[in-house]
Amino acid sequence: MYMAGNRGFTVIEILVTLSVASILLAMAAPSYRTLVQDSQLIAQSNNFFSAMMLAKSEAIKRNSPTTICPSTNGTACAGVTAWTSGWLVFADANNDGTVDAGEEIIRVGSALSGQSTLTSGNRTRVTFAASGFTFGFNDTFSLCDSRGVEMSRRLTLSNQGRLRTDKGGGTCA
């Protein structure tokens, strides 16, 4: 049997529902933005970390020095301490820190997205010896975004080739 009664929502019910939904959305948006920024920073940190560990493992595997350096063009080292534009991992047979003819480029790291920056304290390259150690190339790398030091990632490389990641404490410009 058909009853001609309520067949929809009243204007008042729709306005109340939209008001509640907009309040909830306004409260959730900042948290979502923070989640996205955190995820991006973690992904960038992991990408750089994996490039460093690739350089170390390749040096051990090849029994020959392997270098990672900042690069702006993907074919040569830039000679700067800013790693934001990308980096190269290459087999550095003569241990001079530059990509020479015949030296294989193993991986090219892409530039960081967003407003992120990656800088080292004073290194324009890191060379891993055949043992996997980085004698004299220890340094601290700072990965920062628009939120500054509190949310930065600090990557510390020891002379033994160990890379440690900490949240906060980076040197952000």
Short mmCIF file of C-alpha atoms in Angstrom, two decimals:
data_model
loop_
_atom_site.label_atom_id
_atom_site.label_comp_id
_atom_site.label_asym_id
_atom_site.label_seq_id
_atom_site.Cartn_x
_atom_site.Cartn_y
_atom_site.Cartn_z
CA MET A 1 0.00 0.00 0.00
CA TYR A 2 1.35 3.45 -0.94
CA MET A 3 1.33 6.24 1.63
CA ALA A 4 1.82 9.81 0.51
CA GLY A 5 3.89 11.05 3.42
CA ASN A 6 7.45 12.15 3.88
CA ARG A 7 9.32 11.72 0.60
CA GLY A 8 12.48 13.74 1.22
CA PHE A 9 14.25 16.21 3.44
CA THR A 10 13.09 19.61 4.51
CA VAL A 11 15.19 22.69 3.83
CA ILE A 12 15.91 22.99 7.55
CA GLU A 13 17.24 19.41 7.72
CA ILE A 14 19.51 19.98 4.74
CA LEU A 15 20.88 23.25 6.19
CA VAL A 16 21.60 21.62 9.55
CA THR A 17 23.37 18.70 7.85
CA LEU A 18 25.48 21.02 5.67
CA SER A 19 26.38 23.16 8.69
CA VAL A 20 27.57 20.16 10.69
CA ALA A 21 29.51 18.81 7.71
CA SER A 22 31.24 22.16 7.10
CA ILE A 23 32.24 22.46 10.76
CA LEU A 24 33.72 18.96 10.74
CA LEU A 25 35.56 19.67 7.49
CA ALA A 26 36.98 22.93 8.85
CA MET A 27 38.31 21.07 11.88
CA ALA A 28 39.83 18.21 9.82
CA ALA A 29 41.54 20.26 7.07
CA PRO A 30 44.54 21.49 9.10
CA SER A 31 45.22 17.99 10.42
CA TYR A 32 45.06 16.58 6.90
CA ARG A 33 47.53 19.21 5.63
CA THR A 34 49.95 18.32 8.44
CA LEU A 35 49.59 14.63 7.61
CA VAL A 36 50.40 15.30 3.94
CA GLN A 37 53.45 17.44 4.85
CA ASP A 38 54.73 14.81 7.29
CA SER A 39 54.30 12.06 4.71
CA GLN A 40 56.15 14.07 2.07
CA LEU A 41 59.07 14.81 4.41
CA ILE A 42 59.33 11.17 5.48
CA ALA A 43 59.26 9.99 1.86
CA GLN A 44 62.00 12.46 0.89
CA SER A 45 64.09 11.42 3.90
CA ASN A 46 63.69 7.75 3.02
CA ASN A 47 64.60 8.42 -0.62
CA PHE A 48 67.86 10.14 0.37
CA PHE A 49 68.57 7.48 2.99
CA SER A 50 68.15 4.71 0.41
CA ALA A 51 70.47 6.52 -2.04
CA MET A 52 73.15 6.72 0.67
CA MET A 53 72.75 3.04 1.51
CA LEU A 54 72.87 2.17 -2.20
CA ALA A 55 76.20 4.01 -2.50
CA LYS A 56 77.52 2.11 0.51
CA SER A 57 76.39 -1.31 -0.73
CA GLU A 58 77.72 -0.65 -4.24
CA ALA A 59 81.14 0.29 -2.81
CA ILE A 60 81.23 -2.99 -0.88
CA LYS A 61 79.89 -5.03 -3.81
CA ARG A 62 82.30 -3.52 -6.34
CA ASN A 63 85.20 -3.42 -3.86
CA SER A 64 85.81 0.10 -5.14
CA PRO A 65 84.89 3.64 -4.00
CA THR A 66 81.37 4.88 -4.72
CA THR A 67 80.38 8.54 -4.41
CA ILE A 68 77.10 10.35 -3.89
CA CYS A 69 77.03 14.07 -4.67
CA PRO A 70 74.52 16.86 -5.29
CA SER A 71 73.66 17.32 -8.96
CA THR A 72 71.52 19.77 -10.88
CA ASN A 73 71.70 18.04 -14.28
CA GLY A 74 71.91 14.32 -13.48
CA THR A 75 75.27 13.88 -15.20
CA ALA A 76 77.82 15.73 -13.05
CA CYS A 77 78.38 16.81 -9.46
CA ALA A 78 77.36 20.39 -8.70
CA GLY A 79 80.07 21.05 -6.09
CA VAL A 80 77.62 22.61 -3.61
CA THR A 81 76.31 21.68 -0.15
CA ALA A 82 72.65 22.04 -1.23
CA TRP A 83 71.23 18.66 -2.25
CA THR A 84 67.71 19.97 -3.00
CA SER A 85 68.08 19.80 -6.80
CA GLY A 86 68.93 16.09 -6.77
CA TRP A 87 71.98 13.85 -6.49
CA LEU A 88 74.06 11.23 -8.25
CA VAL A 89 75.34 7.88 -7.06
CA PHE A 90 78.26 6.75 -9.20
CA ALA A 91 81.16 4.31 -9.21
CA ASP A 92 84.16 6.54 -8.47
CA ALA A 93 87.06 4.26 -9.48
CA ASN A 94 89.73 6.96 -9.16
CA ASN A 95 88.22 8.37 -5.92
CA ASP A 96 88.31 11.99 -7.13
CA GLY A 97 84.64 12.84 -6.45
CA THR A 98 83.78 13.71 -10.05
CA VAL A 99 82.07 11.69 -12.76
CA ASP A 100 84.80 10.86 -15.25
CA ALA A 101 84.61 9.06 -18.57
CA GLY A 102 84.01 5.37 -18.02
CA GLU A 103 82.59 5.76 -14.49
CA GLU A 104 79.10 4.34 -14.21
CA ILE A 105 76.25 6.48 -12.91
CA ILE A 106 74.29 4.07 -10.72
CA ARG A 107 71.32 6.22 -9.72
CA VAL A 108 70.09 9.77 -10.31
CA GLY A 109 68.02 11.25 -7.49
CA SER A 110 65.36 13.74 -8.51
CA ALA A 111 64.86 17.21 -7.07
CA LEU A 112 62.80 17.52 -3.91
CA SER A 113 59.19 18.53 -4.39
CA GLY A 114 57.28 21.19 -2.54
CA GLN A 115 59.18 23.71 -0.47
CA SER A 116 61.60 21.15 0.95
CA THR A 117 65.33 21.77 1.20
CA LEU A 118 68.18 19.32 1.85
CA THR A 119 71.56 20.69 2.88
CA SER A 120 74.71 19.26 4.38
CA GLY A 121 76.90 20.91 6.96
CA ASN A 122 79.92 21.22 4.70
CA ARG A 123 80.02 18.27 2.27
CA THR A 124 79.84 18.58 -1.49
CA ARG A 125 80.08 14.79 -1.75
CA VAL A 126 80.26 11.60 0.27
CA THR A 127 82.56 8.81 -0.84
CA PHE A 128 82.18 5.30 0.52
CA ALA A 129 85.35 3.20 0.55
CA ALA A 130 85.34 -0.45 -0.50
CA SER A 131 84.87 -1.30 3.19
CA GLY A 132 81.64 0.74 3.32
CA PHE A 133 83.24 3.33 5.60
CA THR A 134 83.18 7.07 4.87
CA PHE A 135 86.46 8.14 6.46
CA GLY A 136 86.49 11.93 6.62
CA PHE A 137 83.04 12.31 5.04
CA ASN A 138 80.92 12.21 8.19
CA ASP A 139 78.35 15.01 8.23
CA THR A 140 74.86 16.04 9.21
CA PHE A 141 72.20 16.62 6.55
CA SER A 142 69.12 18.75 7.24
CA LEU A 143 65.83 18.13 5.45
CA CYS A 144 63.41 21.00 6.04
CA ASP A 145 60.08 22.25 4.76
CA SER A 146 58.09 25.45 5.34
CA ARG A 147 57.40 24.48 8.97
CA GLY A 148 61.03 24.99 10.02
CA VAL A 149 63.33 23.32 12.55
CA GLU A 150 60.70 21.64 14.73
CA MET A 151 59.41 19.42 11.94
CA SER A 152 62.75 18.96 10.13
CA ARG A 153 64.59 15.68 9.68
CA ARG A 154 68.27 15.43 10.58
CA LEU A 155 70.29 12.68 8.92
CA THR A 156 73.66 12.04 10.57
CA LEU A 157 76.35 10.08 8.70
CA SER A 158 79.18 8.55 10.74
CA ASN A 159 82.71 7.67 9.60
CA GLN A 160 81.63 4.03 9.69
CA GLY A 161 79.01 4.73 6.99
CA ARG A 162 76.05 4.49 9.37
CA LEU A 163 73.20 6.91 8.69
CA ARG A 164 70.85 7.86 11.51
CA THR A 165 67.62 9.85 11.12
CA ASP A 166 66.15 12.09 13.83
CA LYS A 167 63.09 14.29 13.85
CA GLY A 168 63.81 17.96 14.56
CA GLY A 169 67.14 19.62 15.13
CA GLY A 170 67.93 20.28 11.49
CA THR A 171 69.58 23.49 10.35
CA CYS A 172 66.87 25.24 8.34
CA ALA A 173 67.46 28.52 6.55
#
